[in-house]
PDB file of C-alpha atoms and ligand atoms in Angstrom:
ATOM      1  CA  MET A1153      -4.121  13.542 -17.636  1.00 52.00           C
ATOM      2  CA  THR A1154      -1.464  11.079 -18.832  1.00 57.00           C
ATOM      3  CA  GLY A1155       0.853  13.879 -19.933  1.00 73.00           C
ATOM      4  CA  TRP A1156       0.304  15.884 -16.775  1.00 85.00           C
ATOM      5  CA  LEU A1157       1.545  13.068 -14.567  1.00 89.00           C
ATOM      6  CA  ASP A1158       4.358  12.144 -16.996  1.00 86.00           C
ATOM      7  CA  LEU A1159       4.752   8.490 -16.029  1.00 93.00           C
ATOM      8  CA  THR A1160       4.739   6.924 -19.501  1.00 92.00           C
ATOM      9  CA  GLY A1161       7.295   4.169 -20.086  1.00 92.00           C
ATOM     10  CA  LYS A1162       8.690   4.197 -16.561  1.00 95.00           C
ATOM     11  CA  GLY A1163       8.970   0.970 -14.535  1.00 97.00           C
ATOM     12  CA  ALA A1164       6.660   0.319 -11.575  1.00 98.00           C
ATOM     13  CA  LEU A1165       6.574  -2.447  -8.975  1.00 98.00           C
ATOM     14  CA  VAL A1166       3.308  -2.894  -7.049  1.00 98.00           C
ATOM     15  CA  VAL A1167       3.311  -5.519  -4.310  1.00 98.00           C
ATOM     16  CA  GLY A1168      -0.235  -6.627  -3.487  1.00 98.00           C
ATOM     17  CA  ALA A1169      -2.914  -7.194  -6.127  1.00 98.00           C
ATOM     18  CA  GLY A1170      -5.895  -6.957  -3.784  1.00 96.00           C
ATOM     19  CA  GLY A1171      -8.388  -4.102  -3.674  1.00 96.00           C
ATOM     20  CA  LEU A1172      -5.951  -1.219  -3.190  1.00 98.00           C
ATOM     21  CA  GLY A1173      -2.822  -2.682  -4.814  1.00 98.00           C
ATOM     22  CA  GLY A1174      -4.881  -3.876  -7.771  1.00 98.00           C
ATOM     23  CA  ALA A1175      -6.508  -0.467  -8.277  1.00 98.00           C
ATOM     24  CA  SER A1176      -3.090   1.204  -8.001  1.00 98.00           C
ATOM     25  CA  ALA A1177      -1.467  -1.172 -10.512  1.00 98.00           C
ATOM     26  CA  LEU A1178      -4.335  -0.557 -12.914  1.00 98.00           C
ATOM     27  CA  SER A1179      -4.013   3.197 -12.520  1.00 97.00           C
ATOM     28  CA  LEU A1180      -0.255   3.069 -13.204  1.00 97.00           C
ATOM     29  CA  ALA A1181      -0.752   0.843 -16.249  1.00 97.00           C
ATOM     30  CA  ARG A1182      -3.333   3.372 -17.512  1.00 95.00           C
ATOM     31  CA  GLN A1183      -0.662   6.053 -17.144  1.00 95.00           C
ATOM     32  CA  GLY A1184       1.534   4.010 -19.481  1.00 94.00           C
ATOM     33  CA  MET A1185       3.918   2.696 -16.819  1.00 96.00           C
ATOM     34  CA  ALA A1186       5.613  -0.671 -17.396  1.00 97.00           C
ATOM     35  CA  THR A1187       3.985  -2.215 -14.340  1.00 98.00           C
ATOM     36  CA  VAL A1188       4.816  -5.414 -12.461  1.00 98.00           C
ATOM     37  CA  VAL A1189       2.232  -6.533  -9.907  1.00 98.00           C
ATOM     38  CA  VAL A1190       2.999  -9.213  -7.315  1.00 98.00           C
ATOM     39  CA  ASP A1191       0.737 -11.365  -5.153  1.00 98.00           C
ATOM     40  CA  ARG A1192       0.576 -14.929  -3.870  1.00 98.00           C
ATOM     41  CA  ASP A1193      -3.029 -15.167  -5.037  1.00 98.00           C
ATOM     42  CA  THR A1194      -3.219 -15.957  -8.743  1.00 98.00           C
ATOM     43  CA  ALA A1195      -6.939 -15.105  -8.883  1.00 98.00           C
ATOM     44  CA  ALA A1196      -6.203 -11.577  -7.607  1.00 98.00           C
ATOM     45  CA  LEU A1197      -3.449 -11.201 -10.211  1.00 98.00           C
ATOM     46  CA  ASP A1198      -5.737 -12.470 -12.971  1.00 98.00           C
ATOM     47  CA  ARG A1199      -8.435  -9.948 -11.997  1.00 97.00           C
ATOM     48  CA  VAL A1200      -5.995  -7.036 -12.306  1.00 98.00           C
ATOM     49  CA  ALA A1201      -4.483  -8.323 -15.561  1.00 97.00           C
ATOM     50  CA  THR A1202      -7.961  -8.743 -17.063  1.00 97.00           C
ATOM     51  CA  ALA A1203      -9.064  -5.260 -15.973  1.00 97.00           C
ATOM     52  CA  ALA A1204      -5.888  -3.809 -17.496  1.00 97.00           C
ATOM     53  CA  ALA A1205      -6.342  -5.762 -20.740  1.00 97.00           C
ATOM     54  CA  ASP A1206      -9.994  -4.627 -20.943  1.00 96.00           C
ATOM     55  CA  ALA A1207      -8.740  -1.031 -20.721  1.00 94.00           C
ATOM     56  CA  GLY A1208      -6.173  -1.720 -23.458  1.00 96.00           C
ATOM     57  CA  HIS A1209      -3.093  -1.937 -21.205  1.00 95.00           C
ATOM     58  CA  ALA A1210      -0.685  -4.728 -20.345  1.00 92.00           C
ATOM     59  CA  LEU A1211       0.933  -5.462 -17.032  1.00 95.00           C
ATOM     60  CA  VAL A1212       3.299  -8.145 -15.830  1.00 97.00           C
ATOM     61  CA  THR A1213       2.013 -10.429 -13.068  1.00 98.00           C
ATOM     62  CA  LEU A1214       4.306 -12.277 -10.700  1.00 98.00           C
ATOM     63  CA  VAL A1215       3.150 -15.002  -8.279  1.00 98.00           C
ATOM     64  CA  ALA A1216       5.162 -14.888  -5.050  1.00 98.00           C
ATOM     65  CA  ASP A1217       4.721 -15.256  -1.317  1.00 98.00           C
ATOM     66  CA  ILE A1218       6.710 -12.357   0.156  1.00 98.00           C
ATOM     67  CA  SER A1219       6.888 -13.592   3.766  1.00 98.00           C
ATOM     68  CA  THR A1220      10.702 -13.750   3.919  1.00 98.00           C
ATOM     69  CA  PRO A1221      13.530 -11.301   3.180  1.00 98.00           C
ATOM     70  CA  GLU A1222      14.847 -13.672   0.500  1.00 98.00           C
ATOM     71  CA  ALA A1223      11.478 -13.762  -1.255  1.00 98.00           C
ATOM     72  CA  CYS A1224      11.255  -9.956  -1.194  1.00 98.00           C
ATOM     73  CA  ARG A1225      14.725  -9.586  -2.693  1.00 98.00           C
ATOM     74  CA  ALA A1226      13.900 -12.151  -5.380  1.00 98.00           C
ATOM     75  CA  VAL A1227      10.715 -10.224  -6.279  1.00 98.00           C
ATOM     76  CA  VAL A1228      12.676  -6.994  -6.715  1.00 98.00           C
ATOM     77  CA  ALA A1229      15.325  -8.742  -8.839  1.00 98.00           C
ATOM     78  CA  GLU A1230      12.656 -10.338 -11.039  1.00 98.00           C
ATOM     79  CA  SER A1231      10.874  -7.005 -11.445  1.00 98.00           C
ATOM     80  CA  VAL A1232      14.133  -5.328 -12.515  1.00 97.00           C
ATOM     81  CA  ALA A1233      14.706  -8.140 -15.025  1.00 97.00           C
ATOM     82  CA  ARG A1234      11.213  -7.586 -16.479  1.00 96.00           C
ATOM     83  CA  VAL A1235      10.842  -3.776 -16.575  1.00 95.00           C
ATOM     84  CA  GLY A1236      14.168  -2.303 -15.462  1.00 94.00           C
ATOM     85  CA  ALA A1237      15.032  -0.399 -12.274  1.00 91.00           C
ATOM     86  CA  PRO A1238      11.769   0.616 -10.602  1.00 93.00           C
ATOM     87  CA  ARG A1239      10.987   4.298 -10.947  1.00 97.00           C
ATOM     88  CA  ALA A1240       7.950   3.686  -8.720  1.00 98.00           C
ATOM     89  CA  PHE A1241       7.230   1.240  -5.897  1.00 98.00           C
ATOM     90  CA  VAL A1242       3.982   0.578  -4.034  1.00 98.00           C
ATOM     91  CA  HIS A1243       3.652  -1.619  -0.923  1.00 99.00           C
ATOM     92  CA  ALA A1244       0.011  -2.687  -0.641  1.00 98.00           C
ATOM     93  CA  VAL A1245      -0.139  -5.878   1.398  1.00 98.00           C
ATOM     94  CA  GLY A1246      -1.513  -6.119   4.893  1.00 97.00           C
ATOM     95  CA  ARG A1247      -3.832  -7.999   7.193  1.00 96.00           C
ATOM     96  CA  ASN A1248      -5.853  -7.181  10.282  1.00 96.00           C
ATOM     97  CA  ASP A1249      -7.082  -9.392  13.114  1.00 96.00           C
ATOM     98  CA  ARG A1250      -9.943  -7.656  14.902  1.00 95.00           C
ATOM     99  CA  ARG A1251      -9.596  -9.138  18.386  1.00 98.00           C
ATOM    100  CA  PRO A1252      -8.871  -7.553  21.772  1.00 98.00           C
ATOM    101  CA  VAL A1253      -5.265  -7.386  22.961  1.00 98.00           C
ATOM    102  CA  LEU A1254      -5.884 -10.032  25.637  1.00 98.00           C
ATOM    103  CA  GLU A1255      -7.131 -12.578  23.090  1.00 98.00           C
ATOM    104  CA  LEU A1256      -4.098 -12.442  20.782  1.00 98.00           C
ATOM    105  CA  GLY A1257      -1.154 -14.826  21.019  1.00 98.00           C
ATOM    106  CA  ASP A1258       2.502 -14.493  20.068  1.00 98.00           C
ATOM    107  CA  ALA A1259       1.961 -16.066  16.658  1.00 98.00           C
ATOM    108  CA  ASP A1260      -0.873 -13.606  15.852  1.00 98.00           C
ATOM    109  CA  TRP A1261       1.377 -10.643  16.625  1.00 98.00           C
ATOM    110  CA  GLU A1262       4.288 -12.147  14.720  1.00 98.00           C
ATOM    111  CA  SER A1263       2.330 -12.872  11.555  1.00 98.00           C
ATOM    112  CA  ILE A1264       0.805  -9.374  11.319  1.00 98.00           C
ATOM    113  CA  VAL A1265       4.128  -7.664  12.017  1.00 98.00           C
ATOM    114  CA  THR A1266       5.851  -9.818   9.382  1.00 98.00           C
ATOM    115  CA  LEU A1267       3.300  -9.204   6.634  1.00 98.00           C
ATOM    116  CA  ASN A1268       2.436  -5.560   7.309  1.00 98.00           C
ATOM    117  CA  LEU A1269       5.761  -4.136   8.468  1.00 99.00           C
ATOM    118  CA  SER A1270       8.728  -6.461   7.849  1.00 99.00           C
ATOM    119  CA  THR A1271       7.839  -6.929   4.170  1.00 99.00           C
ATOM    120  CA  ALA A1272       7.671  -3.124   3.827  1.00 99.00           C
ATOM    121  CA  TRP A1273      11.176  -2.940   5.310  1.00 99.00           C
ATOM    122  CA  TRP A1274      12.640  -5.750   3.184  1.00 98.00           C
ATOM    123  CA  LEU A1275      11.103  -4.475  -0.048  1.00 98.00           C
ATOM    124  CA  GLY A1276      11.617  -0.776   0.705  1.00 98.00           C
ATOM    125  CA  GLN A1277      15.286  -1.342   1.508  1.00 98.00           C
ATOM    126  CA  GLU A1278      15.919  -3.423  -1.623  1.00 98.00           C
ATOM    127  CA  VAL A1279      14.044  -1.057  -3.944  1.00 98.00           C
ATOM    128  CA  GLY A1280      15.591   1.972  -2.205  1.00 98.00           C
ATOM    129  CA  ARG A1281      19.087   0.593  -2.810  1.00 97.00           C
ATOM    130  CA  ARG A1282      18.376   0.601  -6.545  1.00 97.00           C
ATOM    131  CA  MET A1283      16.605   3.967  -6.579  1.00 98.00           C
ATOM    132  CA  VAL A1284      19.475   5.622  -4.707  1.00 98.00           C
ATOM    133  CA  ALA A1285      21.940   4.102  -7.216  1.00 97.00           C
ATOM    134  CA  GLU A1286      19.794   5.448 -10.086  1.00 97.00           C
ATOM    135  CA  GLY A1287      19.471   8.873  -8.434  1.00 98.00           C
ATOM    136  CA  CYS A1288      15.669   8.884  -8.734  1.00 97.00           C
ATOM    137  CA  GLY A1289      12.565   7.058  -7.582  1.00 98.00           C
ATOM    138  CA  ARG A1290       9.222   7.342  -5.818  1.00 98.00           C
ATOM    139  CA  MET A1291       7.816   5.021  -3.169  1.00 98.00           C
ATOM    140  CA  VAL A1292       4.396   4.838  -1.580  1.00 99.00           C
ATOM    141  CA  PHE A1293       3.512   2.606   1.362  1.00 99.00           C
ATOM    142  CA  VAL A1294      -0.160   1.922   2.023  1.00 98.00           C
ATOM    143  CA  SER A1295      -0.587   2.855   5.666  1.00 98.00           C
ATOM    144  CA  SER A1296      -3.982   3.430   7.315  1.00 98.00           C
ATOM    145  CA  VAL A1297      -6.008   5.783   9.497  1.00 98.00           C
ATOM    146  CA  SER A1298      -5.047   3.215  12.153  1.00 98.00           C
ATOM    147  CA  ALA A1299      -1.563   4.752  12.179  1.00 98.00           C
ATOM    148  CA  HIS A1300      -3.167   7.822  13.730  1.00 96.00           C
ATOM    149  CA  LEU A1301      -6.306   6.684  15.590  1.00 97.00           C
ATOM    150  CA  ALA A1302      -6.537   4.148  18.425  1.00 97.00           C
ATOM    151  CA  HIS A1303      -9.265   1.800  17.252  1.00 95.00           C
ATOM    152  CA  ALA A1304     -10.077  -0.957  19.723  1.00 97.00           C
ATOM    153  CA  HIS A1305      -9.250  -4.491  18.488  1.00 97.00           C
ATOM    154  CA  HIS A1306      -6.569  -3.162  16.122  1.00 97.00           C
ATOM    155  CA  ALA A1307      -3.426  -3.312  18.303  1.00 98.00           C
ATOM    156  CA  PRO A1308      -0.961  -5.254  16.087  1.00 98.00           C
ATOM    157  CA  TYR A1309      -2.391  -3.668  12.918  1.00 98.00           C
ATOM    158  CA  ALA A1310      -2.162  -0.123  14.339  1.00 98.00           C
ATOM    159  CA  ALA A1311       1.380  -0.796  15.580  1.00 98.00           C
ATOM    160  CA  THR A1312       2.469  -1.855  12.095  1.00 98.00           C
ATOM    161  CA  LYS A1313       0.841   1.148  10.432  1.00 98.00           C
ATOM    162  CA  GLY A1314       2.417   3.585  12.903  1.00 98.00           C
ATOM    163  CA  GLY A1315       5.696   1.753  12.241  1.00 98.00           C
ATOM    164  CA  ILE A1316       5.275   2.114   8.476  1.00 98.00           C
ATOM    165  CA  ASN A1317       4.805   5.867   8.833  1.00 98.00           C
ATOM    166  CA  GLN A1318       7.933   6.333  10.913  1.00 98.00           C
ATOM    167  CA  MET A1319      10.022   3.995   8.739  1.00 99.00           C
ATOM    168  CA  MET A1320       8.797   5.909   5.675  1.00 99.00           C
ATOM    169  CA  ARG A1321       9.786   9.252   7.241  1.00 98.00           C
ATOM    170  CA  VAL A1322      13.338   8.091   7.964  1.00 99.00           C
ATOM    171  CA  MET A1323      13.753   6.579   4.485  1.00 99.00           C
ATOM    172  CA  ALA A1324      12.455   9.873   3.057  1.00 99.00           C
ATOM    173  CA  ARG A1325      14.991  11.856   5.034  1.00 98.00           C
ATOM    174  CA  GLU A1326      17.936   9.603   4.174  1.00 98.00           C
ATOM    175  CA  TRP A1327      17.149   9.422   0.459  1.00 98.00           C
ATOM    176  CA  ALA A1328      15.874  12.943  -0.297  1.00 98.00           C
ATOM    177  CA  SER A1329      19.271  14.140  -1.490  1.00 98.00           C
ATOM    178  CA  HIS A1330      19.417  11.158  -3.884  1.00 98.00           C
ATOM    179  CA  GLY A1331      16.295  12.198  -5.787  1.00 98.00           C
ATOM    180  CA  VAL A1332      14.126   9.574  -4.087  1.00 98.00           C
ATOM    181  CA  THR A1333      10.801  10.497  -2.476  1.00 98.00           C
ATOM    182  CA  VAL A1334       9.095   8.219   0.043  1.00 99.00           C
ATOM    183  CA  ASN A1335       5.500   8.773   1.128  1.00 99.00           C
ATOM    184  CA  ALA A1336       2.462   6.897   2.392  1.00 99.00           C
ATOM    185  CA  VAL A1337      -1.261   7.000   1.846  1.00 99.00           C
ATOM    186  CA  GLY A1338      -3.552   6.456   4.823  1.00 98.00           C
ATOM    187  CA  PRO A1339      -6.871   5.070   3.600  1.00 98.00           C
ATOM    188  CA  GLY A1340      -9.975   5.163   5.755  1.00 97.00           C
ATOM    189  CA  TYR A1341     -12.581   2.447   5.330  1.00 93.00           C
ATOM    190  CA  VAL A1342     -12.547   1.147   1.778  1.00 95.00           C
ATOM    191  CA  GLU A1343     -14.498  -1.877   0.650  1.00 90.00           C
ATOM    192  CA  THR A1344     -12.031  -4.601  -0.456  1.00 90.00           C
ATOM    193  CA  ASP A1345     -11.498  -8.285   0.396  1.00 87.00           C
ATOM    194  CA  LEU A1346      -9.721  -7.088   3.542  1.00 86.00           C
ATOM    195  CA  THR A1347     -12.829  -5.391   4.928  1.00 90.00           C
ATOM    196  CA  ARG A1348     -15.824  -6.917   3.090  1.00 89.00           C
ATOM    197  CA  ALA A1349     -16.697  -9.701   5.536  1.00 88.00           C
ATOM    198  CA  TYR A1350     -16.554  -7.275   8.464  1.00 89.00           C
ATOM    199  CA  LEU A1351     -18.603  -4.604   6.677  1.00 90.00           C
ATOM    200  CA  ASP A1352     -21.281  -7.134   5.719  1.00 91.00           C
ATOM    201  CA  ARG A1353     -21.846  -8.228   9.367  1.00 90.00           C
ATOM    202  CA  ASP A1354     -24.108  -6.827  12.078  1.00 89.00           C
ATOM    203  CA  GLY A1355     -24.626  -3.286  10.778  1.00 90.00           C
ATOM    204  CA  HIS A1356     -20.880  -2.534  10.719  1.00 91.00           C
ATOM    205  CA  ARG A1357     -21.146  -0.756   7.379  1.00 92.00           C
ATOM    206  CA  GLU A1358     -23.686   1.789   8.689  1.00 94.00           C
ATOM    207  CA  GLU A1359     -21.735   2.168  11.936  1.00 92.00           C
ATOM    208  CA  LEU A1360     -18.512   2.986  10.078  1.00 92.00           C
ATOM    209  CA  GLU A1361     -20.171   5.269   7.526  1.00 95.00           C
ATOM    210  CA  ALA A1362     -21.549   7.313  10.419  1.00 95.00           C
ATOM    211  CA  LEU A1363     -17.969   7.887  11.683  1.00 95.00           C
ATOM    212  CA  VAL A1364     -16.841   9.414   8.366  1.00 97.00           C
ATOM    213  CA  PRO A1365     -17.585  13.136   7.877  1.00 97.00           C
ATOM    214  CA  ALA A1366     -18.138  12.410   4.149  1.00 97.00           C
ATOM    215  CA  ARG A1367     -20.762   9.814   5.277  1.00 96.00           C
ATOM    216  CA  ARG A1368     -19.538   7.065   2.980  1.00 96.00           C
ATOM    217  CA  LEU A1369     -16.814   4.480   2.539  1.00 96.00           C
ATOM    218  CA  GLY A1370     -13.961   5.062   0.119  1.00 96.00           C
ATOM    219  CA  ASP A1371     -13.513   3.521  -3.293  1.00 96.00           C
ATOM    220  CA  PRO A1372     -10.222   1.738  -4.182  1.00 97.00           C
ATOM    221  CA  ALA A1373      -9.853   4.061  -7.200  1.00 97.00           C
ATOM    222  CA  GLU A1374      -9.785   7.063  -4.835  1.00 98.00           C
ATOM    223  CA  VAL A1375      -6.790   5.573  -3.025  1.00 98.00           C
ATOM    224  CA  ALA A1376      -5.161   4.701  -6.363  1.00 98.00           C
ATOM    225  CA  ASP A1377      -5.519   8.336  -7.491  1.00 98.00           C
ATOM    226  CA  ALA A1378      -3.547   9.526  -4.450  1.00 98.00           C
ATOM    227  CA  VAL A1379      -0.913   6.815  -4.969  1.00 98.00           C
ATOM    228  CA  THR A1380      -0.543   7.759  -8.645  1.00 98.00           C
ATOM    229  CA  PHE A1381      -0.132  11.436  -7.841  1.00 98.00           C
ATOM    230  CA  LEU A1382       2.547  10.729  -5.214  1.00 98.00           C
ATOM    231  CA  LEU A1383       4.426   8.556  -7.735  1.00 98.00           C
ATOM    232  CA  SER A1384       4.359  11.277 -10.374  1.00 97.00           C
ATOM    233  CA  ASP A1385       6.744  14.160 -10.935  1.00 94.00           C
ATOM    234  CA  ARG A1386       3.954  16.520  -9.842  1.00 96.00           C
ATOM    235  CA  ALA A1387       4.784  15.316  -6.323  1.00 98.00           C
ATOM    236  CA  ARG A1388       8.554  15.695  -6.711  1.00 97.00           C
ATOM    237  CA  PHE A1389       8.932  18.047  -3.720  1.00 98.00           C
ATOM    238  CA  ILE A1390       6.674  16.020  -1.407  1.00 98.00           C
ATOM    239  CA  THR A1391       8.457  13.500   0.783  1.00 99.00           C
ATOM    240  CA  GLY A1392       7.996  11.929   4.213  1.00 99.00           C
ATOM    241  CA  GLN A1393       4.233  12.544   4.233  1.00 98.00           C
ATOM    242  CA  CYS A1394       1.254  10.347   4.929  1.00 98.00           C
ATOM    243  CA  LEU A1395      -1.646  11.529   2.784  1.00 98.00           C
ATOM    244  CA  TYR A1396      -4.893  10.441   4.452  1.00 98.00           C
ATOM    245  CA  VAL A1397      -7.521   9.378   1.933  1.00 98.00           C
ATOM    246  CA  ASP A1398     -10.336   9.001   4.401  1.00 98.00           C
ATOM    247  CA  GLY A1399     -13.310  11.312   3.758  1.00 98.00           C
ATOM    248  CA  GLY A1400     -12.292  13.222   6.889  1.00 98.00           C
ATOM    249  CA  ARG A1401     -12.185  10.200   9.250  1.00 97.00           C
ATOM    250  CA  THR A1402      -8.999  11.395  10.977  1.00 97.00           C
ATOM    251  CA  LEU A1403     -10.584  14.808  11.668  1.00 97.00           C
ATOM    252  CA  VAL A1404     -13.002  13.496  14.287  1.00 94.00           C
TER     253      VAL A1404
HETATM  254  N1  NAD B1198      -9.346  -1.792   2.562  1.00 64.26           N
HETATM  255  C1  NAD B1198      -9.259  -0.882   3.508  1.00 64.26           C
HETATM  256  O1  NAD B1198     -10.267  -0.363   4.027  1.00 64.26           O
HETATM  257  C2  NAD B1198      -7.904  -0.418   3.970  1.00 64.26           C
HETATM  258  C3  NAD B1198      -7.861   0.701   4.799  1.00 64.26           C
HETATM  259  C4  NAD B1198      -6.625   1.153   5.241  1.00 64.26           C
HETATM  260  C5  NAD B1198      -5.477   0.513   4.850  1.00 64.26           C
HETATM  261  N2  NAD B1198      -5.538  -0.583   4.046  1.00 64.26           N
HETATM  262  C6  NAD B1198      -4.267  -1.216   3.696  1.00 64.26           C
HETATM  263  O2  NAD B1198      -4.154  -1.358   2.290  1.00 64.26           O
HETATM  264  C7  NAD B1198      -3.298  -2.455   1.994  1.00 64.26           C
HETATM  265  C8  NAD B1198      -3.994  -3.327   0.978  1.00 64.26           C
HETATM  266  O3  NAD B1198      -5.233  -3.736   1.529  1.00 64.26           O
HETATM  267  P1  NAD B1198      -6.450  -4.221   0.621  1.00 64.26           P
HETATM  268  O4  NAD B1198      -7.677  -3.602   1.172  1.00 64.26           O
HETATM  269  O5  NAD B1198      -6.112  -4.055  -0.812  1.00 64.26           O
HETATM  270  O6  NAD B1198      -6.460  -5.761   1.045  1.00 64.26           O
HETATM  271  P2  NAD B1198      -6.737  -7.045   0.182  1.00 64.26           P
HETATM  272  O7  NAD B1198      -6.962  -8.133   1.172  1.00 64.26           O
HETATM  273  O8  NAD B1198      -7.780  -6.775  -0.856  1.00 64.26           O
HETATM  274  O9  NAD B1198      -5.340  -7.270  -0.570  1.00 64.26           O
HETATM  275  C9  NAD B1198      -4.167  -7.686   0.089  1.00 64.26           C
HETATM  276  C10 NAD B1198      -3.426  -8.585  -0.874  1.00 64.26           C
HETATM  277  O10 NAD B1198      -2.220  -9.007  -0.238  1.00 64.26           O
HETATM  278  C11 NAD B1198      -1.944 -10.327  -0.674  1.00 64.26           C
HETATM  279  N3  NAD B1198      -1.044 -11.001   0.257  1.00 64.26           N
HETATM  280  C12 NAD B1198      -1.274 -11.279   1.556  1.00 64.26           C
HETATM  281  N4  NAD B1198      -0.229 -11.955   2.069  1.00 64.26           N
HETATM  282  C13 NAD B1198       0.681 -12.094   1.064  1.00 64.26           C
HETATM  283  C14 NAD B1198       1.966 -12.700   0.988  1.00 64.26           C
HETATM  284  N5  NAD B1198       2.539 -13.299   2.044  1.00 64.26           N
HETATM  285  N6  NAD B1198       2.626 -12.667  -0.187  1.00 64.26           N
HETATM  286  C15 NAD B1198       2.060 -12.068  -1.279  1.00 64.26           C
HETATM  287  N7  NAD B1198       0.833 -11.485  -1.255  1.00 64.26           N
HETATM  288  C16 NAD B1198       0.159 -11.491  -0.091  1.00 64.26           C
HETATM  289  C17 NAD B1198      -3.320 -10.980  -0.694  1.00 64.26           C
HETATM  290  O11 NAD B1198      -3.325 -12.164  -1.498  1.00 64.26           O
HETATM  291  C18 NAD B1198      -4.201  -9.869  -1.237  1.00 64.26           C
HETATM  292  O12 NAD B1198      -4.382  -9.948  -2.634  1.00 64.26           O
HETATM  293  C19 NAD B1198      -3.009  -3.153   3.327  1.00 64.26           C
HETATM  294  O13 NAD B1198      -1.748  -2.726   3.798  1.00 64.26           O
HETATM  295  C20 NAD B1198      -4.107  -2.624   4.226  1.00 64.26           C
HETATM  296  O14 NAD B1198      -3.724  -2.624   5.575  1.00 64.26           O
HETATM  297  C21 NAD B1198      -6.736  -1.048   3.580  1.00 64.26           C
END
């Protein structure tokens, strides 16, 4: 499998070491990529580093809060210093606030837009600048089925995920002739820290499983597999796409 994907020795930057970012970083390290993983949560970074070490792989962890454009640019510069120009970039940070539109204030909107969408812009632009200069690169943004469906109590989250998909499509178009591909994955319900508390309450797990044609939630490794494929040369002619990894959730 390692040879088929042909990622060995190439530099990767994964921002977000939670359930999906962590699984993606681990998958890339397993493919032999020189992987930098960034998060503000040292415990999340330690979990990924330990899982990688247990599997016989090393990755570089970087503690940073990416809430500002300056912080995002510093993260990219540090990653380049550690593993060279990124051949692969993954944006895997995001937050949801499951309340109705009429209960959310300006600060709630602002904080979700900043974390989910603005950081994708700041990081994508800075990484893209380097990939275009190098004449090659692959990016994957972690979007969501919420980019496509209109779940109640998801307004700011859905807006950011729809925004990610459109931003990704324009980046893909502008950079295609420079050897850079830009795609997204759209996970359905996957059990991670982002969703665990909600899934554990009031029969939500069963309710959500019933909405998925595959009749189960996803596993972070299943999202990481799609991310890894899109970052590989096997996906070299795929750009501007959101690959839904959702057990059929967006079909119904
Ligand atoms: N889990 C799901 O079911 C699901 C479904 C669809 C999409 N997604 C998307 O996948 C992405 C990753 O989600 P996840 O499930 O891995 O969530 P998660 O909560 O497990 O991980 C998110 C990580 O982001 C980090 N983070 C948050 N704010 C930060 C900041 N300012 N600076 C640095 N790090 C910060 C957190 O510390 C955490 O480790 C998100 O964009 C989310 O919207 C998740």
